[in-house]
Amino acid sequence: MSTESNMQRILITGGLGQVGSYLVDALHEKASITVLDNFSSTTREAVPHGIHVIKADIKDRIAADLVKQNDVIIHTAAQISVTASMEDPLFDAQNNVFGTLNLLEAARRSSISKFIYISSAAVYGNPLYTPVTESHPQDPLSPYGVSKLSGEKYCMMYHKAFGLPSCCIRPFNIYSPRQDPGNPYSGVISRFIDKAKAEQSPIIFGDGTQTRDFISVHDIVDMITLLLENEDANGQVFNAGTGNSTTVSELAHMILNIFDADVPVQYMPERPGDIKYSCSDIAKARKILGFEPKVPLREGLMEFAESK
Ligand code: UD2
């Protein structure tokens, strides 16, 4: 049996957030985990026993010190709201660009074996074609997309110039029961489920024909776990999606059906700046990582019914 002293030491930034908290659950028996989180966005009530939780910001000096004390860095912490980034691009960049750079600089001066960065499909902007491959032009429509792309570019540059074993993923629309439905920036799935549970109409912005590639947080965790073991992934960026798209209208009806809510959907004008069609091409992740998404959308949605 492994003891804490010979276990791999993993630092998870944003370890109380949506992706980070599921990573903690998946990895804490196999590794010695430290969570760095500023407690700005969490629905998690308690972390598993034995996890070191440090309340600090990724821009802080202590974040750099923590990087040096670990073998692997999984960097999920970020300002995650597109809308907030439009209102305050400086705040967004300070977190997502300078926070990431603070960690990378510390990583360059240490002997870490992996640095995993969570980017976003927002780097693509409005897709020119679907499914979107990693080589699709990157033309972000928000400061958030720019800051995420910037973090990626730094990771790749640190790989090329300093040999840092870094790799990036670009998640499409992640969902999980730990996404906070009370947050106005929350995703469509948690909003629709919240409505369905209250027997209220979900609100569709536009005509509902827009599509998204919804991926369960468990598949994201799977992909990150594959990255941990794969040296060929270093210096690479991977789409993190399912390769399937669903219309918002289909989604609404699926959720009403699962929650047995007998209410009509309601339509509101399209959200300004909304992307029409989005779907990932995951051939690269399949080939290099052996990644295969395992959670069909309906099954992933059922988890919300069981968890609350
Ligand atoms: C996702 C990400 C965002 C960024 C962006 C990049 C989430 C929560 N957001 O934004 O961070 O990466 O992709 O393109 O994953 N909708 C409704 N009714 C609602 C809420 C939403 O119809 O109550 C529609 C919305 O107009 C859009 C679709 O559902 O067409 C998805 O909206 P979203 O906010 O879940 O995510 P998205 O794709 O805009």
Short mmCIF file of C-alpha atoms and ligand atoms in Angstrom, two decimals:
data_model
loop_
_atom_site.label_atom_id
_atom_site.label_comp_id
_atom_site.label_asym_id
_atom_site.label_seq_id
_atom_site.Cartn_x
_atom_site.Cartn_y
_atom_site.Cartn_z
CA MET A 1 0.00 0.00 0.00
CA SER A 2 1.34 3.44 -0.84
CA THR A 3 1.99 5.92 1.91
CA GLU A 4 1.62 9.65 1.55
CA SER A 5 5.40 10.05 1.36
CA ASN A 6 5.85 8.00 -1.85
CA MET A 7 2.66 9.16 -3.49
CA GLN A 8 2.74 11.58 -6.37
CA ARG A 9 2.01 15.12 -5.12
CA ILE A 10 -0.67 16.89 -7.15
CA LEU A 11 -1.64 20.53 -6.80
CA ILE A 12 -5.17 21.25 -8.07
CA THR A 13 -5.84 24.95 -8.45
CA GLY A 14 -9.56 25.69 -8.24
CA GLY A 15 -9.93 22.38 -6.42
CA LEU A 16 -13.29 23.37 -4.94
CA GLY A 17 -14.75 24.35 -8.32
CA GLN A 18 -16.77 22.30 -10.78
CA VAL A 19 -13.90 20.47 -12.50
CA GLY A 20 -11.42 20.66 -9.62
CA SER A 21 -13.71 19.10 -7.04
CA TYR A 22 -14.45 16.04 -9.21
CA LEU A 23 -10.73 15.69 -9.89
CA VAL A 24 -10.11 15.66 -6.15
CA ASP A 25 -12.67 12.86 -5.78
CA ALA A 26 -11.12 10.84 -8.60
CA LEU A 27 -7.48 11.23 -7.57
CA HIS A 28 -7.32 11.54 -3.79
CA GLU A 29 -6.81 7.83 -3.13
CA LYS A 30 -3.98 7.57 -5.63
CA ALA A 31 -2.07 10.78 -4.93
CA SER A 32 -1.31 13.31 -2.24
CA ILE A 33 -3.57 16.21 -3.17
CA THR A 34 -3.27 19.88 -2.29
CA VAL A 35 -6.13 22.18 -3.24
CA LEU A 36 -5.49 25.84 -3.87
CA ASP A 37 -8.74 27.79 -4.07
CA ASN A 38 -9.89 31.32 -3.28
CA PHE A 39 -13.40 30.08 -2.37
CA SER A 40 -14.94 32.42 -4.97
CA SER A 41 -17.20 29.83 -6.56
CA THR A 42 -17.95 26.55 -4.90
CA THR A 43 -20.96 24.39 -4.24
CA ARG A 44 -18.86 21.83 -2.41
CA GLU A 45 -19.69 21.46 1.28
CA ALA A 46 -16.79 19.28 2.43
CA VAL A 47 -13.65 17.87 0.85
CA PRO A 48 -12.62 14.23 1.35
CA HIS A 49 -10.51 13.53 4.42
CA GLY A 50 -6.77 14.07 4.07
CA ILE A 51 -6.84 16.80 1.42
CA HIS A 52 -4.81 19.92 2.17
CA VAL A 53 -6.92 22.94 1.30
CA ILE A 54 -5.15 26.29 1.04
CA LYS A 55 -7.28 29.40 0.70
CA ALA A 56 -5.34 31.71 -1.57
CA ASP A 57 -5.34 33.19 -5.01
CA ILE A 58 -3.38 31.89 -8.00
CA LYS A 59 -1.76 35.33 -8.24
CA ASP A 60 -0.40 35.07 -4.68
CA ARG A 61 3.16 34.29 -3.74
CA ILE A 62 1.98 31.20 -1.87
CA ALA A 63 0.65 29.75 -5.15
CA ALA A 64 4.15 29.84 -6.60
CA ASP A 65 5.54 28.21 -3.44
CA LEU A 66 2.95 25.44 -3.68
CA VAL A 67 3.86 24.73 -7.31
CA LYS A 68 7.43 24.09 -6.23
CA GLN A 69 6.30 21.63 -3.56
CA ASN A 70 4.36 19.40 -5.98
CA ASP A 71 5.09 16.98 -8.83
CA VAL A 72 2.02 17.68 -10.96
CA ILE A 73 -0.03 20.85 -11.42
CA ILE A 74 -3.62 20.71 -12.67
CA HIS A 75 -4.64 24.31 -13.20
CA THR A 76 -8.42 24.64 -13.25
CA ALA A 77 -8.75 27.93 -11.32
CA ALA A 78 -10.04 30.82 -13.40
CA GLN A 79 -12.44 33.66 -13.75
CA ILE A 80 -15.01 31.58 -15.69
CA SER A 81 -17.74 33.97 -16.71
CA VAL A 82 -17.89 35.32 -20.26
CA THR A 83 -20.32 38.06 -19.17
CA ALA A 84 -18.14 39.14 -16.24
CA SER A 85 -15.15 39.30 -18.56
CA MET A 86 -17.06 41.70 -20.83
CA GLU A 87 -17.83 43.93 -17.85
CA ASP A 88 -14.34 43.84 -16.37
CA PRO A 89 -11.69 42.65 -18.82
CA LEU A 90 -8.89 43.75 -16.49
CA PHE A 91 -10.09 41.55 -13.64
CA ASP A 92 -10.43 38.66 -16.07
CA ALA A 93 -6.91 39.11 -17.43
CA GLN A 94 -5.40 39.58 -13.99
CA ASN A 95 -6.75 36.19 -12.95
CA ASN A 96 -6.56 34.18 -16.12
CA VAL A 97 -3.40 35.60 -17.66
CA PHE A 98 -1.26 36.77 -14.73
CA GLY A 99 -2.49 34.05 -12.39
CA THR A 100 -1.53 31.39 -14.94
CA LEU A 101 1.80 33.06 -15.60
CA ASN A 102 2.57 33.13 -11.88
CA LEU A 103 2.13 29.34 -11.77
CA LEU A 104 4.10 28.75 -14.97
CA GLU A 105 7.02 30.84 -13.76
CA ALA A 106 7.19 28.78 -10.57
CA ALA A 107 6.87 25.56 -12.59
CA ARG A 108 9.78 26.58 -14.81
CA ARG A 109 11.99 26.80 -11.72
CA SER A 110 10.95 23.43 -10.35
CA SER A 111 11.05 19.83 -11.51
CA ILE A 112 7.38 19.13 -12.09
CA SER A 113 6.45 16.21 -14.31
CA LYS A 114 3.22 17.68 -15.73
CA PHE A 115 1.37 20.98 -15.98
CA ILE A 116 -2.23 20.62 -17.22
CA TYR A 117 -4.10 23.77 -18.19
CA ILE A 118 -7.88 23.97 -18.60
CA SER A 119 -8.61 26.29 -21.49
CA SER A 120 -12.01 26.66 -23.19
CA ALA A 121 -13.78 26.19 -26.52
CA ALA A 122 -14.34 29.96 -26.20
CA VAL A 123 -10.94 30.37 -27.88
CA TYR A 124 -12.56 29.50 -31.25
CA GLY A 125 -15.14 32.28 -31.26
CA ASN A 126 -17.96 31.66 -33.69
CA PRO A 127 -17.15 28.33 -35.40
CA LEU A 128 -16.55 28.62 -39.14
CA TYR A 129 -17.25 24.90 -39.48
CA THR A 130 -18.28 22.01 -37.26
CA PRO A 131 -17.08 19.71 -35.90
CA VAL A 132 -14.36 22.06 -34.70
CA THR A 133 -10.82 20.69 -34.91
CA GLU A 134 -7.96 22.02 -32.79
CA SER A 135 -6.53 23.77 -35.86
CA HIS A 136 -9.74 25.77 -36.41
CA PRO A 137 -8.92 29.52 -36.38
CA GLN A 138 -8.86 30.95 -32.88
CA ASP A 139 -10.77 34.17 -32.90
CA PRO A 140 -12.30 34.77 -29.44
CA LEU A 141 -15.36 36.97 -29.04
CA SER A 142 -14.82 37.85 -25.39
CA PRO A 143 -12.02 38.92 -23.05
CA TYR A 144 -12.54 35.52 -21.40
CA GLY A 145 -11.74 33.74 -24.69
CA VAL A 146 -8.68 35.94 -25.16
CA SER A 147 -7.40 35.32 -21.63
CA LYS A 148 -7.90 31.55 -21.94
CA LEU A 149 -6.11 31.52 -25.29
CA SER A 150 -3.32 33.57 -23.78
CA GLY A 151 -2.89 31.04 -20.96
CA GLU A 152 -2.68 28.27 -23.57
CA LYS A 153 -0.11 30.13 -25.61
CA TYR A 154 2.05 30.63 -22.52
CA CYS A 155 1.79 26.92 -21.68
CA MET A 156 2.85 25.93 -25.19
CA MET A 157 5.60 28.54 -25.28
CA TYR A 158 6.97 27.31 -21.93
CA HIS A 159 7.01 23.81 -23.38
CA LYS A 160 8.94 24.90 -26.46
CA ALA A 161 11.35 27.34 -24.82
CA PHE A 162 11.88 25.77 -21.40
CA GLY A 163 10.89 22.13 -21.91
CA LEU A 164 8.00 22.42 -19.43
CA PRO A 165 5.83 19.26 -19.73
CA SER A 166 2.62 21.20 -20.25
CA CYS A 167 -0.56 20.34 -22.10
CA CYS A 168 -3.97 21.97 -22.50
CA ILE A 169 -7.57 20.94 -22.97
CA ARG A 170 -10.37 23.00 -24.51
CA PRO A 171 -13.62 21.88 -22.89
CA PHE A 172 -16.89 22.47 -24.72
CA ASN A 173 -20.03 22.80 -22.52
CA ILE A 174 -19.25 21.03 -19.23
CA TYR A 175 -22.11 20.05 -16.94
CA SER A 176 -22.39 18.51 -13.49
CA PRO A 177 -24.65 18.67 -10.45
CA ARG A 178 -21.98 20.82 -8.80
CA GLN A 179 -22.62 23.72 -11.16
CA ASP A 180 -24.40 26.34 -9.10
CA PRO A 181 -27.88 27.01 -10.60
CA GLY A 182 -28.20 30.16 -8.48
CA ASN A 183 -25.29 31.75 -10.30
CA PRO A 184 -26.62 33.99 -13.11
CA TYR A 185 -23.70 32.86 -15.27
CA SER A 186 -24.56 29.19 -14.87
CA GLY A 187 -24.93 26.96 -17.88
CA VAL A 188 -28.14 26.09 -19.67
CA ILE A 189 -28.37 22.59 -18.16
CA SER A 190 -28.43 23.68 -14.52
CA ARG A 191 -30.86 26.48 -15.37
CA PHE A 192 -33.27 24.16 -17.18
CA ILE A 193 -33.08 21.57 -14.38
CA ASP A 194 -33.74 24.19 -11.75
CA LYS A 195 -36.87 25.25 -13.62
CA ALA A 196 -38.06 21.70 -14.28
CA LYS A 197 -37.75 20.80 -10.60
CA ALA A 198 -39.89 23.80 -9.70
CA GLU A 199 -42.45 22.81 -12.40
CA GLN A 200 -41.70 26.08 -14.19
CA SER A 201 -41.08 26.62 -17.90
CA PRO A 202 -37.47 26.55 -19.05
CA ILE A 203 -36.65 29.66 -21.05
CA ILE A 204 -35.11 29.14 -24.47
CA PHE A 205 -33.21 32.09 -25.90
CA GLY A 206 -33.85 32.19 -29.66
CA ASP A 207 -35.63 29.40 -31.54
CA GLY A 208 -33.90 26.51 -29.76
CA THR A 209 -32.18 25.19 -32.91
CA GLN A 210 -28.75 26.29 -31.68
CA THR A 211 -26.52 23.33 -30.82
CA ARG A 212 -23.94 22.59 -28.13
CA ASP A 213 -21.58 19.72 -27.36
CA PHE A 214 -22.47 18.95 -23.73
CA ILE A 215 -19.83 16.95 -21.89
CA SER A 216 -20.16 15.43 -18.44
CA VAL A 217 -17.55 16.50 -15.92
CA HIS A 218 -16.74 12.78 -15.47
CA ASP A 219 -15.52 12.60 -19.07
CA ILE A 220 -13.42 15.73 -18.49
CA VAL A 221 -11.88 14.07 -15.43
CA ASP A 222 -11.21 10.95 -17.55
CA MET A 223 -9.38 12.99 -20.15
CA ILE A 224 -7.25 14.73 -17.52
CA THR A 225 -6.40 11.36 -15.98
CA LEU A 226 -5.26 10.13 -19.41
CA LEU A 227 -3.10 13.24 -19.82
CA LEU A 228 -1.37 12.52 -16.52
CA GLU A 229 0.01 9.28 -17.88
CA ASN A 230 0.83 10.35 -21.41
CA GLU A 231 4.14 11.96 -22.34
CA ASP A 232 3.13 12.34 -25.99
CA ALA A 233 0.52 14.82 -24.79
CA ASN A 234 3.15 17.33 -23.70
CA GLY A 235 3.17 20.41 -25.89
CA GLN A 236 -0.31 19.54 -27.21
CA VAL A 237 -3.79 21.05 -27.04
CA PHE A 238 -6.86 18.79 -27.11
CA ASN A 239 -10.53 19.43 -27.65
CA ALA A 240 -12.54 18.08 -24.73
CA GLY A 241 -16.02 17.29 -26.00
CA THR A 242 -18.12 14.30 -26.96
CA GLY A 243 -18.20 14.88 -30.70
CA ASN A 244 -22.03 14.95 -30.51
CA SER A 245 -24.23 18.00 -30.61
CA THR A 246 -27.70 18.55 -29.17
CA THR A 247 -30.11 21.39 -29.88
CA VAL A 248 -31.18 23.51 -26.93
CA SER A 249 -34.76 22.58 -27.74
CA GLU A 250 -33.97 18.82 -27.56
CA LEU A 251 -32.20 19.45 -24.28
CA ALA A 252 -35.19 21.26 -22.78
CA HIS A 253 -37.56 18.43 -23.69
CA MET A 254 -35.16 15.76 -22.43
CA ILE A 255 -34.92 17.53 -19.06
CA LEU A 256 -38.70 18.06 -18.76
CA ASN A 257 -39.14 14.38 -19.48
CA ILE A 258 -36.54 13.20 -16.94
CA PHE A 259 -37.98 15.42 -14.20
CA ASP A 260 -41.54 14.59 -15.20
CA ALA A 261 -42.44 18.27 -15.46
CA ASP A 262 -45.60 18.96 -17.40
CA VAL A 263 -44.91 22.55 -18.45
CA PRO A 264 -44.40 24.16 -21.87
CA VAL A 265 -41.08 25.71 -22.87
CA GLN A 266 -41.00 29.49 -23.08
CA TYR A 267 -39.17 31.45 -25.75
CA MET A 268 -37.26 34.72 -25.31
CA PRO A 269 -35.18 36.70 -27.83
CA GLU A 270 -31.82 35.27 -28.81
CA ARG A 271 -28.93 36.23 -26.50
CA PRO A 272 -26.70 38.80 -28.17
CA GLY A 273 -23.37 37.29 -29.20
CA ASP A 274 -24.64 33.72 -28.86
CA ILE A 275 -22.89 31.13 -30.97
CA LYS A 276 -25.25 29.20 -33.24
CA TYR A 277 -23.63 25.80 -33.73
CA SER A 278 -20.93 24.17 -31.65
CA CYS A 279 -19.54 20.65 -31.77
CA SER A 280 -16.08 19.27 -31.13
CA ASP A 281 -13.92 17.03 -33.26
CA ILE A 282 -12.16 14.72 -30.79
CA ALA A 283 -10.13 12.63 -33.24
CA LYS A 284 -6.87 13.96 -31.81
CA ALA A 285 -7.73 13.01 -28.21
CA ARG A 286 -8.92 9.60 -29.40
CA LYS A 287 -5.67 8.98 -31.26
CA ILE A 288 -3.08 10.31 -28.81
CA LEU A 289 -4.82 9.73 -25.48
CA GLY A 290 -7.15 6.84 -26.29
CA PHE A 291 -9.96 9.07 -24.99
CA GLU A 292 -13.54 7.92 -25.40
CA PRO A 293 -16.44 9.82 -23.80
CA LYS A 294 -18.49 7.44 -21.66
CA VAL A 295 -21.45 9.42 -20.35
CA PRO A 296 -24.41 9.76 -22.76
CA LEU A 297 -26.25 13.05 -22.19
CA ARG A 298 -29.43 11.46 -20.87
CA GLU A 299 -27.45 9.42 -18.35
CA GLY A 300 -25.50 12.48 -17.27
CA LEU A 301 -28.74 14.37 -16.72
CA MET A 302 -30.14 11.54 -14.63
CA GLU A 303 -27.29 12.14 -12.18
CA PHE A 304 -28.87 15.50 -11.33
CA ALA A 305 -32.08 13.76 -10.40
CA GLU A 306 -30.23 11.34 -8.14
CA SER A 307 -27.99 13.92 -6.48
CA LYS A 308 -30.62 16.35 -5.28
C1 UD2 B 1 -20.25 28.29 -23.06
C2 UD2 B 1 -19.55 28.43 -21.72
C3 UD2 B 1 -18.74 29.68 -21.68
C4 UD2 B 1 -17.82 29.78 -22.88
C5 UD2 B 1 -18.66 29.66 -24.15
C6 UD2 B 1 -17.75 29.63 -25.37
C7 UD2 B 1 -20.90 27.37 -19.99
C8 UD2 B 1 -21.82 27.60 -18.83
N1 UD2 B 1 -20.52 28.48 -20.64
O1 UD2 B 1 -21.22 29.30 -23.21
O2 UD2 B 1 -17.97 29.70 -20.48
O3 UD2 B 1 -16.84 28.76 -22.81
O4 UD2 B 1 -19.37 28.42 -24.14
O5 UD2 B 1 -18.50 29.62 -26.52
O6 UD2 B 1 -20.50 26.27 -20.28
N2 UD2 B 1 -29.71 29.13 -23.11
C9 UD2 B 1 -31.08 29.12 -23.09
N3 UD2 B 1 -31.72 29.31 -21.90
C10 UD2 B 1 -31.04 29.50 -20.73
C11 UD2 B 1 -29.63 29.52 -20.76
C12 UD2 B 1 -28.99 29.34 -21.97
O7 UD2 B 1 -31.74 28.95 -24.12
O8 UD2 B 1 -31.70 29.64 -19.68
C13 UD2 B 1 -29.02 28.89 -24.38
C14 UD2 B 1 -28.04 29.98 -24.73
O9 UD2 B 1 -28.67 31.04 -25.38
C15 UD2 B 1 -27.07 29.21 -25.62
C16 UD2 B 1 -27.10 27.78 -25.06
O10 UD2 B 1 -28.29 27.70 -24.26
O11 UD2 B 1 -27.49 29.19 -26.94
C17 UD2 B 1 -25.91 27.46 -24.17
O12 UD2 B 1 -25.76 28.51 -23.22
P1 UD2 B 1 -24.75 28.41 -21.98
O13 UD2 B 1 -24.82 29.69 -21.25
O14 UD2 B 1 -24.98 27.16 -21.22
O15 UD2 B 1 -23.32 28.21 -22.63
P2 UD2 B 1 -22.60 28.94 -23.89
O16 UD2 B 1 -22.46 27.89 -24.94
O17 UD2 B 1 -23.25 30.20 -24.25
#
